[in-house]
Amino acid sequence: MRLINTTTLEFSEFFDNAIPEYVILSHRWGSDEASFKDFEKGIQHTRSGFGKIRGFCNLALKSQYDWAWVDTCCIDKSSSAELTEAINSMYRWYENARVCFVYLADVSWRTTAPALQQASMMSFRASNWFTRGWTLQELLAPQDVRFNDRTWGSIGTKVSLIHEISELTNIDVQYLSPHQNIEVEPCSKSPDCRAHSGREPSIATRMSWVSRRQTSRTEDMAYCLLGIFDVNMPLLYGEGRKAFRRLQYEILKQSDDESIFAWASQFVTHAGLAFWPTDFRDSRYVHRWGPISNERRPYSMTNQGLSFPITWRTHLSEHNGLRVLLDCCVCGPQGLSNLELRLRYLRPGVWLRLGVQFSAASEQGLFHNPLRPGWRISKDGSLSFDDVAEARGVDGMREYIERLGCDAQELLGTDIVIASSDAFSESVFRANKRVLSKLQNSTGGVVDKGLD
């Protein structure tokens, strides 16, 4: 880790346990920042961004810290290996910093009169810092975050401004500062929400935090989330929006949180995964329940799409297609509601994602495991056994499935494949989009209309 000395403004490198205490800067990049190469050439003083580095180091020195880290000059961006290491380590670097100083170049903070105080708060709320992708981890990771205006004057801390920040970012206070003794507010959707507090935020919830943010480079919309989901992956600038799909693949490798499927979009997307973080805009209140069954098989990627385990939690009908109960719920004015993934049969071995909706198990039949028709899982997740259904046996279920035009062997197993657009030629994919359009019409257009 390359740090800058707050007195001499010279660099030193440290590794692992030898890294000293340091402070870290969070800011928005300007058009003329001083880079590592500028420091090597001795021309850093000619950059307008050098004043920001010097102001930050002066503030750090006043706070009695000898070492600091600034992303503009402490990374040699001409080295792809160093850049990859830095981006994959950045969340940890912010997390381990003693203090994160936030520099808001677009905020003037004056509180000498009530009118000035109100204008200052409006300026703080309007800061572009709250709209950027990279600043999300810079807000979440450090315990001690201190906000400063354009003159390095103190505005407040993450704790003292926590309710204003929560309102600006749509992040609940217990997630903003989990290590502080802060009173948790009731869920704004449902005051009696049992899933609101005392739990880690679900994947869908974390995705919702970045859904209204932006990055200058398309790929950075995925790379800025690596630390938030505790995953690592190589950087491939030039891959565009595929970076977000790769991020979801990496998350699936280590998590069984099915809220990753709880999103809403108008697009036919890759392997049932979201097209872009904006698909999670309405997923703030999606909470994870936990695995529905210990017998559930892991996810896997195939050349046809995402292999998705459905044991113990499916319902099949001619009118509604295949409904798969997810291990997550959404809270609303009426309390908690389970979520289900809706699918339509596309061709043998492949199903098409229609969307996510509130569970209708109580109205349209209980969920079951096609391999064992006698077992049922109710809307609340409890298991029961139906002697009559079991007597029908696998043969009866096979006949039922075949009447729907599906591959019986497929649903008598434990996994299905959710179609990936990569698995089809362009002409076939266009035809599939027409199929989806017809399915939307046949269901009254209620496909991925949202979770909010």
Short mmCIF file of N, CA and C in Angstrom, two decimals, residues 288-423:
data_model
loop_
_atom_site.label_atom_id
_atom_site.label_comp_id
_atom_site.label_asym_id
_atom_site.label_seq_id
_atom_site.Cartn_x
_atom_site.Cartn_y
_atom_site.Cartn_z
N ARG A 288 -33.93 -11.07 3.30
CA ARG A 288 -33.64 -12.50 3.14
C ARG A 288 -34.25 -13.29 4.30
N TRP A 289 -34.85 -14.43 3.96
CA TRP A 289 -35.37 -15.34 4.99
C TRP A 289 -34.30 -16.33 5.42
N GLY A 290 -33.64 -16.93 4.46
CA GLY A 290 -32.74 -18.04 4.72
C GLY A 290 -33.14 -19.20 3.84
N PRO A 291 -32.25 -20.18 3.63
CA PRO A 291 -32.55 -21.30 2.74
C PRO A 291 -33.85 -21.99 3.09
N ILE A 292 -34.69 -22.24 2.09
CA ILE A 292 -35.97 -22.91 2.31
C ILE A 292 -35.76 -24.38 2.63
N SER A 293 -34.76 -24.97 2.02
CA SER A 293 -34.51 -26.39 2.25
C SER A 293 -33.02 -26.65 2.31
N ASN A 294 -32.60 -27.47 3.27
CA ASN A 294 -31.19 -27.84 3.35
C ASN A 294 -30.76 -28.73 2.20
N GLU A 295 -31.74 -29.29 1.47
CA GLU A 295 -31.42 -30.18 0.36
C GLU A 295 -31.22 -29.42 -0.95
N ARG A 296 -31.31 -28.11 -0.90
CA ARG A 296 -31.22 -27.33 -2.12
C ARG A 296 -29.84 -27.47 -2.74
N ARG A 297 -29.82 -27.65 -4.05
CA ARG A 297 -28.57 -27.78 -4.78
C ARG A 297 -28.02 -26.39 -5.09
N PRO A 298 -26.70 -26.30 -5.36
CA PRO A 298 -26.11 -25.00 -5.66
C PRO A 298 -26.45 -24.53 -7.07
N TYR A 299 -26.33 -23.22 -7.30
CA TYR A 299 -26.48 -22.69 -8.64
C TYR A 299 -25.25 -23.05 -9.46
N SER A 300 -25.42 -23.04 -10.77
CA SER A 300 -24.27 -23.22 -11.66
C SER A 300 -24.59 -22.58 -13.00
N MET A 301 -23.56 -22.12 -13.68
CA MET A 301 -23.73 -21.52 -14.99
C MET A 301 -23.49 -22.58 -16.06
N THR A 302 -24.36 -22.61 -17.05
CA THR A 302 -24.20 -23.50 -18.18
C THR A 302 -24.16 -22.66 -19.45
N ASN A 303 -23.90 -23.32 -20.60
CA ASN A 303 -23.89 -22.58 -21.85
C ASN A 303 -25.30 -22.21 -22.31
N GLN A 304 -26.31 -22.68 -21.59
CA GLN A 304 -27.69 -22.33 -21.90
C GLN A 304 -28.25 -21.27 -20.96
N GLY A 305 -27.60 -21.08 -19.82
CA GLY A 305 -28.09 -20.12 -18.86
C GLY A 305 -27.79 -20.56 -17.44
N LEU A 306 -28.56 -20.05 -16.49
CA LEU A 306 -28.34 -20.33 -15.08
C LEU A 306 -29.12 -21.57 -14.66
N SER A 307 -28.40 -22.56 -14.15
CA SER A 307 -29.04 -23.75 -13.59
C SER A 307 -29.54 -23.41 -12.20
N PHE A 308 -30.85 -23.55 -12.01
CA PHE A 308 -31.51 -23.01 -10.82
C PHE A 308 -32.21 -24.14 -10.07
N PRO A 309 -31.87 -24.38 -8.80
CA PRO A 309 -32.50 -25.46 -8.04
C PRO A 309 -33.92 -25.10 -7.62
N ILE A 310 -34.85 -26.04 -7.75
CA ILE A 310 -36.25 -25.74 -7.45
C ILE A 310 -36.86 -26.68 -6.43
N THR A 311 -36.07 -27.56 -5.83
CA THR A 311 -36.60 -28.54 -4.89
C THR A 311 -37.41 -27.89 -3.78
N TRP A 312 -38.60 -28.45 -3.50
CA TRP A 312 -39.49 -28.09 -2.39
C TRP A 312 -40.23 -26.77 -2.58
N ARG A 313 -40.11 -26.12 -3.70
CA ARG A 313 -40.67 -24.77 -3.72
C ARG A 313 -41.22 -24.35 -5.07
N THR A 314 -41.88 -25.23 -5.76
CA THR A 314 -42.42 -24.87 -7.07
C THR A 314 -43.93 -25.10 -7.12
N HIS A 315 -44.56 -24.35 -8.01
CA HIS A 315 -45.96 -24.57 -8.32
C HIS A 315 -46.13 -24.41 -9.81
N LEU A 316 -46.78 -25.38 -10.46
CA LEU A 316 -46.91 -25.39 -11.90
C LEU A 316 -48.39 -25.41 -12.28
N SER A 317 -48.78 -24.53 -13.20
CA SER A 317 -50.15 -24.53 -13.68
C SER A 317 -50.17 -24.06 -15.12
N GLU A 318 -51.22 -24.44 -15.85
CA GLU A 318 -51.31 -24.04 -17.25
C GLU A 318 -51.45 -22.53 -17.39
N HIS A 319 -52.14 -21.90 -16.46
CA HIS A 319 -52.39 -20.46 -16.57
C HIS A 319 -51.20 -19.62 -16.15
N ASN A 320 -50.53 -20.02 -15.04
CA ASN A 320 -49.49 -19.19 -14.46
C ASN A 320 -48.08 -19.69 -14.74
N GLY A 321 -47.92 -20.79 -15.46
CA GLY A 321 -46.59 -21.30 -15.71
C GLY A 321 -45.95 -21.82 -14.44
N LEU A 322 -44.65 -21.73 -14.38
CA LEU A 322 -43.90 -22.23 -13.22
C LEU A 322 -43.61 -21.08 -12.27
N ARG A 323 -43.97 -21.26 -11.00
CA ARG A 323 -43.70 -20.28 -9.97
C ARG A 323 -42.76 -20.91 -8.95
N VAL A 324 -41.64 -20.23 -8.69
CA VAL A 324 -40.64 -20.75 -7.77
C VAL A 324 -40.55 -19.82 -6.57
N LEU A 325 -40.80 -20.34 -5.39
CA LEU A 325 -40.74 -19.55 -4.17
C LEU A 325 -39.29 -19.21 -3.85
N LEU A 326 -39.00 -17.93 -3.67
CA LEU A 326 -37.65 -17.48 -3.31
C LEU A 326 -37.50 -17.41 -1.80
N ASP A 327 -36.26 -17.46 -1.33
CA ASP A 327 -36.04 -17.42 0.11
C ASP A 327 -35.89 -15.97 0.60
N CYS A 328 -36.73 -15.10 0.06
CA CYS A 328 -36.71 -13.71 0.48
C CYS A 328 -38.13 -13.16 0.50
N CYS A 329 -38.29 -12.03 1.14
CA CYS A 329 -39.60 -11.42 1.28
C CYS A 329 -39.46 -9.92 1.10
N VAL A 330 -40.58 -9.24 0.97
CA VAL A 330 -40.59 -7.78 0.88
C VAL A 330 -41.58 -7.26 1.89
N CYS A 331 -41.22 -6.17 2.58
CA CYS A 331 -42.14 -5.62 3.57
C CYS A 331 -42.93 -4.46 2.96
N GLY A 332 -44.15 -4.34 3.40
CA GLY A 332 -45.03 -3.29 2.92
C GLY A 332 -46.03 -2.93 3.98
N PRO A 333 -46.99 -2.08 3.65
CA PRO A 333 -47.98 -1.63 4.65
C PRO A 333 -48.74 -2.77 5.30
N GLN A 334 -48.90 -3.89 4.58
CA GLN A 334 -49.64 -5.03 5.13
C GLN A 334 -48.72 -6.05 5.81
N GLY A 335 -47.46 -5.70 5.98
CA GLY A 335 -46.52 -6.63 6.59
C GLY A 335 -45.62 -7.27 5.56
N LEU A 336 -45.14 -8.47 5.87
CA LEU A 336 -44.19 -9.16 5.00
C LEU A 336 -44.91 -10.05 3.99
N SER A 337 -44.38 -10.07 2.77
CA SER A 337 -44.92 -10.95 1.73
C SER A 337 -43.78 -11.73 1.09
N ASN A 338 -43.99 -13.03 0.93
CA ASN A 338 -43.01 -13.83 0.21
C ASN A 338 -42.97 -13.43 -1.25
N LEU A 339 -41.83 -13.69 -1.88
CA LEU A 339 -41.66 -13.39 -3.30
C LEU A 339 -41.49 -14.68 -4.08
N GLU A 340 -41.97 -14.69 -5.29
CA GLU A 340 -41.81 -15.85 -6.15
C GLU A 340 -41.34 -15.42 -7.53
N LEU A 341 -40.55 -16.28 -8.13
CA LEU A 341 -40.02 -16.06 -9.46
C LEU A 341 -40.94 -16.73 -10.47
N ARG A 342 -41.41 -15.99 -11.48
CA ARG A 342 -42.32 -16.54 -12.48
C ARG A 342 -41.56 -16.88 -13.74
N LEU A 343 -41.81 -18.07 -14.26
CA LEU A 343 -41.12 -18.57 -15.45
C LEU A 343 -42.12 -19.16 -16.43
N ARG A 344 -41.76 -19.10 -17.71
CA ARG A 344 -42.56 -19.75 -18.76
C ARG A 344 -41.68 -20.71 -19.53
N TYR A 345 -42.28 -21.82 -19.91
CA TYR A 345 -41.57 -22.83 -20.70
C TYR A 345 -41.23 -22.27 -22.07
N LEU A 346 -39.96 -22.37 -22.45
CA LEU A 346 -39.51 -21.85 -23.74
C LEU A 346 -39.23 -22.98 -24.72
N ARG A 347 -38.45 -23.95 -24.29
CA ARG A 347 -38.16 -25.14 -25.08
C ARG A 347 -37.55 -26.17 -24.13
N PRO A 348 -37.42 -27.43 -24.54
CA PRO A 348 -36.93 -28.45 -23.61
C PRO A 348 -35.62 -28.04 -22.94
N GLY A 349 -35.64 -28.06 -21.63
CA GLY A 349 -34.45 -27.74 -20.87
C GLY A 349 -34.28 -26.27 -20.55
N VAL A 350 -35.08 -25.38 -21.15
CA VAL A 350 -34.86 -23.95 -20.98
C VAL A 350 -36.18 -23.26 -20.65
N TRP A 351 -36.13 -22.37 -19.66
CA TRP A 351 -37.28 -21.59 -19.25
C TRP A 351 -36.98 -20.11 -19.37
N LEU A 352 -38.02 -19.31 -19.53
CA LEU A 352 -37.88 -17.87 -19.72
C LEU A 352 -38.36 -17.14 -18.48
N ARG A 353 -37.55 -16.23 -17.98
CA ARG A 353 -37.92 -15.45 -16.80
C ARG A 353 -38.97 -14.40 -17.17
N LEU A 354 -40.09 -14.40 -16.43
CA LEU A 354 -41.11 -13.38 -16.62
C LEU A 354 -40.98 -12.26 -15.60
N GLY A 355 -40.62 -12.58 -14.40
CA GLY A 355 -40.48 -11.55 -13.39
C GLY A 355 -40.65 -12.09 -11.99
N VAL A 356 -40.69 -11.17 -11.03
CA VAL A 356 -40.87 -11.50 -9.63
C VAL A 356 -42.15 -10.83 -9.15
N GLN A 357 -42.92 -11.54 -8.35
CA GLN A 357 -44.17 -10.98 -7.84
C GLN A 357 -44.39 -11.46 -6.42
N PHE A 358 -45.37 -10.85 -5.75
CA PHE A 358 -45.74 -11.31 -4.42
C PHE A 358 -46.31 -12.72 -4.52
N SER A 359 -46.01 -13.55 -3.55
CA SER A 359 -46.43 -14.94 -3.58
C SER A 359 -47.95 -15.05 -3.51
N ALA A 360 -48.50 -15.88 -4.40
CA ALA A 360 -49.94 -16.13 -4.41
C ALA A 360 -50.24 -17.57 -4.04
N ALA A 361 -49.37 -18.18 -3.25
CA ALA A 361 -49.52 -19.61 -2.93
C ALA A 361 -50.85 -19.92 -2.28
N SER A 362 -51.31 -19.02 -1.40
CA SER A 362 -52.53 -19.32 -0.66
C SER A 362 -53.76 -19.33 -1.57
N GLU A 363 -53.71 -18.55 -2.66
CA GLU A 363 -54.86 -18.48 -3.55
C GLU A 363 -54.79 -19.53 -4.67
N GLN A 364 -53.60 -19.89 -5.10
CA GLN A 364 -53.47 -20.71 -6.29
C GLN A 364 -52.80 -22.05 -6.04
N GLY A 365 -52.75 -22.46 -4.80
CA GLY A 365 -52.20 -23.78 -4.52
C GLY A 365 -50.84 -23.70 -3.85
N LEU A 366 -50.54 -24.70 -3.05
CA LEU A 366 -49.29 -24.71 -2.31
C LEU A 366 -48.13 -25.10 -3.22
N PHE A 367 -46.94 -24.72 -2.79
CA PHE A 367 -45.75 -25.09 -3.55
C PHE A 367 -45.39 -26.55 -3.25
N HIS A 368 -44.73 -27.18 -4.21
CA HIS A 368 -44.41 -28.58 -4.02
C HIS A 368 -43.07 -28.90 -4.67
N ASN A 369 -42.62 -30.11 -4.40
CA ASN A 369 -41.43 -30.65 -5.05
C ASN A 369 -41.92 -31.64 -6.10
N PRO A 370 -41.70 -31.38 -7.39
CA PRO A 370 -42.20 -32.30 -8.43
C PRO A 370 -41.70 -33.73 -8.27
N LEU A 371 -40.56 -33.90 -7.63
CA LEU A 371 -40.02 -35.24 -7.46
C LEU A 371 -40.79 -36.03 -6.40
N ARG A 372 -41.36 -35.32 -5.42
CA ARG A 372 -42.14 -35.94 -4.36
C ARG A 372 -43.46 -35.20 -4.25
N PRO A 373 -44.47 -35.55 -5.06
CA PRO A 373 -45.71 -34.77 -5.13
C PRO A 373 -46.45 -34.67 -3.80
N GLY A 374 -46.21 -35.59 -2.88
CA GLY A 374 -46.95 -35.56 -1.63
C GLY A 374 -46.52 -34.47 -0.68
N TRP A 375 -45.30 -34.02 -0.82
CA TRP A 375 -44.81 -32.99 0.09
C TRP A 375 -45.24 -31.61 -0.41
N ARG A 376 -45.61 -30.73 0.52
CA ARG A 376 -46.01 -29.37 0.20
C ARG A 376 -45.28 -28.39 1.12
N ILE A 377 -44.97 -27.23 0.59
CA ILE A 377 -44.44 -26.16 1.42
C ILE A 377 -45.41 -25.00 1.35
N SER A 378 -45.92 -24.59 2.50
CA SER A 378 -46.93 -23.53 2.54
C SER A 378 -46.26 -22.18 2.39
N LYS A 379 -47.09 -21.14 2.35
CA LYS A 379 -46.58 -19.79 2.14
C LYS A 379 -45.63 -19.36 3.27
N ASP A 380 -45.85 -19.88 4.48
CA ASP A 380 -44.99 -19.49 5.59
C ASP A 380 -43.74 -20.36 5.69
N GLY A 381 -43.56 -21.29 4.75
CA GLY A 381 -42.35 -22.10 4.71
C GLY A 381 -42.45 -23.43 5.42
N SER A 382 -43.59 -23.76 6.03
CA SER A 382 -43.72 -25.03 6.74
C SER A 382 -44.02 -26.17 5.77
N LEU A 383 -43.51 -27.37 6.10
CA LEU A 383 -43.68 -28.54 5.25
C LEU A 383 -44.83 -29.41 5.76
N SER A 384 -45.56 -30.02 4.85
CA SER A 384 -46.62 -30.96 5.22
C SER A 384 -46.66 -32.07 4.17
N PHE A 385 -47.41 -33.15 4.49
CA PHE A 385 -47.46 -34.29 3.58
C PHE A 385 -48.91 -34.57 3.20
N ASP A 386 -49.14 -34.76 1.89
CA ASP A 386 -50.48 -35.00 1.37
C ASP A 386 -50.52 -36.43 0.82
N ASP A 387 -51.25 -37.35 1.53
CA ASP A 387 -51.30 -38.76 1.12
C ASP A 387 -51.91 -38.93 -0.27
N VAL A 388 -52.95 -38.15 -0.57
CA VAL A 388 -53.62 -38.28 -1.86
C VAL A 388 -52.69 -37.91 -3.00
N ALA A 389 -52.00 -36.78 -2.83
CA ALA A 389 -51.08 -36.35 -3.88
C ALA A 389 -49.94 -37.34 -4.05
N GLU A 390 -49.46 -37.88 -2.95
CA GLU A 390 -48.36 -38.84 -3.05
C GLU A 390 -48.81 -40.11 -3.76
N ALA A 391 -50.09 -40.47 -3.56
CA ALA A 391 -50.61 -41.68 -4.20
C ALA A 391 -50.62 -41.56 -5.72
N ARG A 392 -50.79 -40.34 -6.18
CA ARG A 392 -50.74 -40.14 -7.63
C ARG A 392 -49.38 -40.53 -8.19
N GLY A 393 -48.37 -40.33 -7.33
CA GLY A 393 -47.04 -40.77 -7.70
C GLY A 393 -46.40 -39.95 -8.80
N VAL A 394 -45.22 -40.36 -9.15
CA VAL A 394 -44.44 -39.66 -10.16
C VAL A 394 -45.11 -39.76 -11.52
N ASP A 395 -45.75 -40.88 -11.82
CA ASP A 395 -46.39 -41.04 -13.13
C ASP A 395 -47.51 -40.02 -13.32
N GLY A 396 -48.31 -39.82 -12.28
CA GLY A 396 -49.37 -38.84 -12.39
C GLY A 396 -48.82 -37.44 -12.61
N MET A 397 -47.75 -37.11 -11.92
CA MET A 397 -47.15 -35.80 -12.10
C MET A 397 -46.56 -35.66 -13.51
N ARG A 398 -46.02 -36.75 -14.02
CA ARG A 398 -45.45 -36.73 -15.37
C ARG A 398 -46.54 -36.41 -16.40
N GLU A 399 -47.71 -37.06 -16.24
CA GLU A 399 -48.80 -36.79 -17.18
C GLU A 399 -49.26 -35.33 -17.09
N TYR A 400 -49.32 -34.82 -15.87
CA TYR A 400 -49.74 -33.43 -15.67
C TYR A 400 -48.79 -32.47 -16.36
N ILE A 401 -47.49 -32.71 -16.20
CA ILE A 401 -46.49 -31.84 -16.79
C ILE A 401 -46.53 -31.91 -18.31
N GLU A 402 -46.71 -33.12 -18.84
CA GLU A 402 -46.72 -33.27 -20.29
C GLU A 402 -47.92 -32.58 -20.92
N ARG A 403 -49.04 -32.48 -20.20
CA ARG A 403 -50.19 -31.76 -20.73
C ARG A 403 -49.87 -30.27 -20.93
N LEU A 404 -48.91 -29.79 -20.15
CA LEU A 404 -48.51 -28.39 -20.29
C LEU A 404 -47.50 -28.20 -21.42
N GLY A 405 -47.07 -29.29 -22.06
CA GLY A 405 -46.11 -29.19 -23.14
C GLY A 405 -44.68 -29.10 -22.68
N CYS A 406 -44.40 -29.48 -21.45
CA CYS A 406 -43.05 -29.40 -20.90
C CYS A 406 -42.36 -30.76 -20.98
N ASP A 407 -41.08 -30.74 -20.78
CA ASP A 407 -40.29 -31.96 -20.71
C ASP A 407 -40.46 -32.55 -19.31
N ALA A 408 -41.10 -33.70 -19.21
CA ALA A 408 -41.40 -34.27 -17.90
C ALA A 408 -40.14 -34.57 -17.10
N GLN A 409 -39.12 -35.11 -17.78
CA GLN A 409 -37.90 -35.45 -17.06
C GLN A 409 -37.26 -34.22 -16.44
N GLU A 410 -37.43 -33.10 -17.12
CA GLU A 410 -36.82 -31.86 -16.63
C GLU A 410 -37.38 -31.48 -15.27
N LEU A 411 -38.71 -31.44 -15.13
CA LEU A 411 -39.29 -30.98 -13.89
C LEU A 411 -39.36 -32.06 -12.82
N LEU A 412 -39.12 -33.30 -13.21
CA LEU A 412 -39.07 -34.35 -12.19
C LEU A 412 -37.70 -34.40 -11.54
N GLY A 413 -36.77 -33.60 -12.04
CA GLY A 413 -35.47 -33.46 -11.40
C GLY A 413 -35.51 -32.36 -10.37
N THR A 414 -34.35 -31.80 -10.07
CA THR A 414 -34.29 -30.77 -9.03
C THR A 414 -33.85 -29.43 -9.56
N ASP A 415 -33.41 -29.32 -10.80
CA ASP A 415 -32.93 -28.06 -11.34
C ASP A 415 -33.65 -27.72 -12.63
N ILE A 416 -33.75 -26.41 -12.93
CA ILE A 416 -34.16 -25.96 -14.24
C ILE A 416 -33.11 -24.98 -14.74
N VAL A 417 -33.14 -24.65 -16.01
CA VAL A 417 -32.22 -23.67 -16.57
C VAL A 417 -33.02 -22.45 -17.00
N ILE A 418 -32.63 -21.28 -16.49
CA ILE A 418 -33.25 -20.02 -16.89
C ILE A 418 -32.47 -19.47 -18.07
N ALA A 419 -33.16 -19.21 -19.16
CA ALA A 419 -32.52 -18.92 -20.44
C ALA A 419 -31.59 -17.73 -20.37
N SER A 420 -30.47 -17.86 -21.08
CA SER A 420 -29.56 -16.75 -21.30
C SER A 420 -29.67 -16.33 -22.74
N SER A 421 -29.67 -15.02 -23.00
CA SER A 421 -29.75 -14.56 -24.40
C SER A 421 -28.53 -14.98 -25.18
N ASP A 422 -27.40 -15.27 -24.48
CA ASP A 422 -26.20 -15.71 -25.17
C ASP A 422 -26.40 -17.08 -25.82
N ALA A 423 -27.42 -17.83 -25.36
CA ALA A 423 -27.60 -19.19 -25.85
C ALA A 423 -28.32 -19.25 -27.18
#
